[in-house]
JSON list of C-alpha atoms in Angstrom, two decimals:
[
{"chain": "Q", "resi": 1, "resn": "MET", "atom": "CA", "xyz": [-1.38, -6.12, 40.36]},
{"chain": "Q", "resi": 2, "resn": "LYS", "atom": "CA", "xyz": [0.95, -8.56, 38.72]},
{"chain": "Q", "resi": 3, "resn": "CYS", "atom": "CA", "xyz": [-0.24, -7.42, 35.29]},
{"chain": "Q", "resi": 4, "resn": "ARG", "atom": "CA", "xyz": [0.51, -3.82, 36.16]},
{"chain": "Q", "resi": 5, "resn": "THR", "atom": "CA", "xyz": [4.00, -4.65, 37.36]},
{"chain": "Q", "resi": 6, "resn": "SER", "atom": "CA", "xyz": [4.72, -6.48, 34.14]},
{"chain": "Q", "resi": 7, "resn": "THR", "atom": "CA", "xyz": [3.46, -3.48, 32.16]},
{"chain": "Q", "resi": 8, "resn": "ILE", "atom": "CA", "xyz": [5.75, -1.17, 34.06]},
{"chain": "Q", "resi": 9, "resn": "ASN", "atom": "CA", "xyz": [8.64, -3.54, 33.55]},
{"chain": "Q", "resi": 10, "resn": "TRP", "atom": "CA", "xyz": [7.85, -3.73, 29.85]},
{"chain": "Q", "resi": 11, "resn": "GLU", "atom": "CA", "xyz": [7.78, 0.06, 29.54]},
{"chain": "Q", "resi": 12, "resn": "SER", "atom": "CA", "xyz": [11.00, 0.47, 31.46]},
{"chain": "Q", "resi": 13, "resn": "GLN", "atom": "CA", "xyz": [12.67, -2.10, 29.21]},
{"chain": "Q", "resi": 14, "resn": "THR", "atom": "CA", "xyz": [11.36, -0.73, 25.89]},
{"chain": "Q", "resi": 15, "resn": "ARG", "atom": "CA", "xyz": [11.80, 3.00, 26.53]},
{"chain": "Q", "resi": 16, "resn": "PRO", "atom": "CA", "xyz": [15.61, 2.97, 26.28]},
{"chain": "Q", "resi": 17, "resn": "THR", "atom": "CA", "xyz": [15.34, 0.82, 23.16]},
{"chain": "Q", "resi": 18, "resn": "LEU", "atom": "CA", "xyz": [12.90, 3.28, 21.58]},
{"chain": "Q", "resi": 19, "resn": "LYS", "atom": "CA", "xyz": [15.15, 6.20, 22.50]},
{"chain": "Q", "resi": 20, "resn": "GLN", "atom": "CA", "xyz": [18.11, 4.42, 20.98]},
{"chain": "Q", "resi": 21, "resn": "CYS", "atom": "CA", "xyz": [16.07, 3.67, 17.87]},
{"chain": "Q", "resi": 22, "resn": "LEU", "atom": "CA", "xyz": [14.98, 7.31, 17.51]},
{"chain": "Q", "resi": 23, "resn": "SER", "atom": "CA", "xyz": [18.51, 8.47, 18.06]},
{"chain": "Q", "resi": 24, "resn": "SER", "atom": "CA", "xyz": [19.72, 6.03, 15.41]},
{"chain": "Q", "resi": 25, "resn": "VAL", "atom": "CA", "xyz": [17.04, 7.23, 12.99]},
{"chain": "Q", "resi": 26, "resn": "ARG", "atom": "CA", "xyz": [18.07, 10.85, 13.54]},
{"chain": "Q", "resi": 27, "resn": "THR", "atom": "CA", "xyz": [21.72, 9.98, 13.00]},
{"chain": "Q", "resi": 28, "resn": "GLN", "atom": "CA", "xyz": [20.85, 8.10, 9.83]},
{"chain": "Q", "resi": 29, "resn": "ARG", "atom": "CA", "xyz": [18.76, 11.04, 8.57]},
{"chain": "Q", "resi": 30, "resn": "LYS", "atom": "CA", "xyz": [21.71, 13.36, 9.09]},
{"chain": "Q", "resi": 31, "resn": "ALA", "atom": "CA", "xyz": [23.99, 10.92, 7.26]},
{"chain": "Q", "resi": 32, "resn": "ILE", "atom": "CA", "xyz": [21.48, 10.63, 4.40]},
{"chain": "Q", "resi": 33, "resn": "ARG", "atom": "CA", "xyz": [21.15, 14.42, 4.15]},
{"chain": "Q", "resi": 34, "resn": "SER", "atom": "CA", "xyz": [24.92, 14.76, 4.12]},
{"chain": "Q", "resi": 35, "resn": "ALA", "atom": "CA", "xyz": [25.27, 12.09, 1.43]},
{"chain": "Q", "resi": 36, "resn": "LEU", "atom": "CA", "xyz": [22.51, 13.73, -0.62]},
{"chain": "Q", "resi": 37, "resn": "GLN", "atom": "CA", "xyz": [24.28, 17.09, -0.38]},
{"chain": "Q", "resi": 38, "resn": "GLU", "atom": "CA", "xyz": [27.53, 15.47, -1.55]},
{"chain": "Q", "resi": 39, "resn": "VAL", "atom": "CA", "xyz": [25.70, 13.93, -4.50]},
{"chain": "Q", "resi": 40, "resn": "GLN", "atom": "CA", "xyz": [24.15, 17.29, -5.42]},
{"chain": "Q", "resi": 41, "resn": "ASP", "atom": "CA", "xyz": [27.52, 19.02, -5.12]},
{"chain": "Q", "resi": 42, "resn": "SER", "atom": "CA", "xyz": [29.14, 16.34, -7.28]},
{"chain": "Q", "resi": 43, "resn": "LYS", "atom": "CA", "xyz": [26.36, 16.67, -9.84]},
{"chain": "Q", "resi": 44, "resn": "ALA", "atom": "CA", "xyz": [26.82, 20.44, -10.01]},
{"chain": "Q", "resi": 45, "resn": "SER", "atom": "CA", "xyz": [30.57, 20.03, -10.33]},
{"chain": "Q", "resi": 46, "resn": "LEU", "atom": "CA", "xyz": [30.21, 17.46, -13.12]},
{"chain": "Q", "resi": 47, "resn": "GLN", "atom": "CA", "xyz": [27.75, 19.71, -14.96]},
{"chain": "Q", "resi": 48, "resn": "GLN", "atom": "CA", "xyz": [30.23, 22.58, -14.76]},
{"chain": "Q", "resi": 49, "resn": "GLN", "atom": "CA", "xyz": [33.08, 20.36, -15.95]},
{"chain": "Q", "resi": 50, "resn": "SER", "atom": "CA", "xyz": [30.89, 19.12, -18.80]},
{"chain": "Q", "resi": 51, "resn": "GLU", "atom": "CA", "xyz": [30.04, 22.66, -19.86]},
{"chain": "Q", "resi": 52, "resn": "ASN", "atom": "CA", "xyz": [33.72, 23.63, -19.70]},
{"chain": "Q", "resi": 53, "resn": "ALA", "atom": "CA", "xyz": [34.71, 20.59, -21.77]},
{"chain": "Q", "resi": 54, "resn": "LEU", "atom": "CA", "xyz": [32.03, 21.35, -24.37]},
{"chain": "Q", "resi": 55, "resn": "GLY", "atom": "CA", "xyz": [33.31, 24.92, -24.58]},
{"chain": "Q", "resi": 56, "resn": "GLU", "atom": "CA", "xyz": [36.86, 23.68, -25.09]},
{"chain": "Q", "resi": 57, "resn": "ILE", "atom": "CA", "xyz": [35.69, 21.22, -27.76]},
{"chain": "Q", "resi": 58, "resn": "ALA", "atom": "CA", "xyz": [33.84, 24.01, -29.58]},
{"chain": "Q", "resi": 59, "resn": "GLY", "atom": "CA", "xyz": [37.00, 26.13, -29.50]},
{"chain": "Q", "resi": 60, "resn": "ILE", "atom": "CA", "xyz": [39.11, 23.27, -30.83]},
{"chain": "Q", "resi": 61, "resn": "LYS", "atom": "CA", "xyz": [36.61, 22.60, -33.62]},
{"chain": "Q", "resi": 62, "resn": "GLU", "atom": "CA", "xyz": [36.66, 26.26, -34.60]},
{"chain": "Q", "resi": 63, "resn": "HIS", "atom": "CA", "xyz": [40.46, 26.31, -34.59]},
{"chain": "Q", "resi": 64, "resn": "LEU", "atom": "CA", "xyz": [40.64, 23.14, -36.71]},
{"chain": "Q", "resi": 65, "resn": "PHE", "atom": "CA", "xyz": [38.11, 24.57, -39.15]},
{"chain": "Q", "resi": 66, "resn": "THR", "atom": "CA", "xyz": [40.24, 27.70, -39.46]},
{"chain": "Q", "resi": 67, "resn": "LEU", "atom": "CA", "xyz": [43.38, 25.61, -40.05]},
{"chain": "Q", "resi": 68, "resn": "VAL", "atom": "CA", "xyz": [41.70, 23.39, -42.62]},
{"chain": "Q", "resi": 69, "resn": "THR", "atom": "CA", "xyz": [40.21, 26.39, -44.39]},
{"chain": "Q", "resi": 70, "resn": "ALA", "atom": "CA", "xyz": [43.60, 28.12, -44.49]},
{"chain": "Q", "resi": 71, "resn": "ARG", "atom": "CA", "xyz": [45.25, 24.95, -45.77]},
{"chain": "Q", "resi": 72, "resn": "CYS", "atom": "CA", "xyz": [42.60, 24.52, -48.47]},
{"chain": "Q", "resi": 73, "resn": "ASP", "atom": "CA", "xyz": [42.94, 28.17, -49.45]},
{"chain": "Q", "resi": 74, "resn": "GLY", "atom": "CA", "xyz": [46.70, 27.71, -49.67]},
{"chain": "Q", "resi": 75, "resn": "LEU", "atom": "CA", "xyz": [46.33, 24.61, -51.81]},
{"chain": "Q", "resi": 76, "resn": "ALA", "atom": "CA", "xyz": [43.79, 26.33, -54.03]},
{"chain": "Q", "resi": 77, "resn": "ALA", "atom": "CA", "xyz": [46.23, 29.22, -54.51]},
{"chain": "Q", "resi": 78, "resn": "LYS", "atom": "CA", "xyz": [48.99, 26.77, -55.48]},
{"chain": "Q", "resi": 79, "resn": "VAL", "atom": "CA", "xyz": [46.66, 25.06, -57.95]},
{"chain": "Q", "resi": 80, "resn": "ARG", "atom": "CA", "xyz": [45.72, 28.43, -59.50]},
{"chain": "Q", "resi": 81, "resn": "GLU", "atom": "CA", "xyz": [49.40, 29.35, -59.67]},
{"chain": "Q", "resi": 82, "resn": "ALA", "atom": "CA", "xyz": [50.25, 26.04, -61.39]},
{"chain": "Q", "resi": 83, "resn": "GLU", "atom": "CA", "xyz": [47.35, 26.49, -63.82]},
{"chain": "Q", "resi": 84, "resn": "ASP", "atom": "CA", "xyz": [48.51, 30.03, -64.64]},
{"chain": "Q", "resi": 85, "resn": "LYS", "atom": "CA", "xyz": [52.07, 28.84, -65.13]},
{"chain": "Q", "resi": 86, "resn": "GLY", "atom": "CA", "xyz": [50.87, 25.99, -67.36]},
{"chain": "Q", "resi": 87, "resn": "ARG", "atom": "CA", "xyz": [48.67, 28.37, -69.38]},
{"chain": "Q", "resi": 88, "resn": "ARG", "atom": "CA", "xyz": [51.56, 30.83, -69.87]},
{"chain": "Q", "resi": 89, "resn": "GLU", "atom": "CA", "xyz": [53.85, 27.97, -70.95]},
{"chain": "Q", "resi": 90, "resn": "LEU", "atom": "CA", "xyz": [51.22, 26.72, -73.39]},
{"chain": "Q", "resi": 91, "resn": "GLU", "atom": "CA", "xyz": [50.73, 30.23, -74.82]},
{"chain": "Q", "resi": 92, "resn": "ARG", "atom": "CA", "xyz": [54.49, 30.65, -75.16]},
{"chain": "Q", "resi": 93, "resn": "ARG", "atom": "CA", "xyz": [54.82, 27.36, -77.07]},
{"chain": "Q", "resi": 94, "resn": "GLU", "atom": "CA", "xyz": [51.89, 28.26, -79.32]},
{"chain": "Q", "resi": 95, "resn": "ARG", "atom": "CA", "xyz": [53.58, 31.57, -80.15]},
{"chain": "Q", "resi": 96, "resn": "GLU", "atom": "CA", "xyz": [56.85, 29.74, -80.87]},
{"chain": "Q", "resi": 97, "resn": "LEU", "atom": "CA", "xyz": [55.05, 27.35, -83.19]},
{"chain": "Q", "resi": 98, "resn": "LYS", "atom": "CA", "xyz": [53.37, 30.21, -85.05]},
{"chain": "Q", "resi": 99, "resn": "VAL", "atom": "CA", "xyz": [56.69, 32.00, -85.47]},
{"chain": "Q", "resi": 100, "resn": "SER", "atom": "CA", "xyz": [58.47, 28.99, -86.91]}
]
């Protein structure tokens, strides 16, 4: 009989502890799920920000390419103009030398 009484006492002492433990585990699971959801949301947000940034970078690169191309075209036109002017001046001097 003494053994049985001690078993009952043991069960009555451990049951609340087990209930508390299960409750704690459930609470921790909820907290873990919540944290995991936050991580997934953050990941999705960062992926979207990364895609947006890459799009902006591509736009900037395209704009810079256009500016550089325009600048090079402008410089090439100035070089052609200077060459033409130099050629006309040279032809004019050659004609003057032939005349004299």
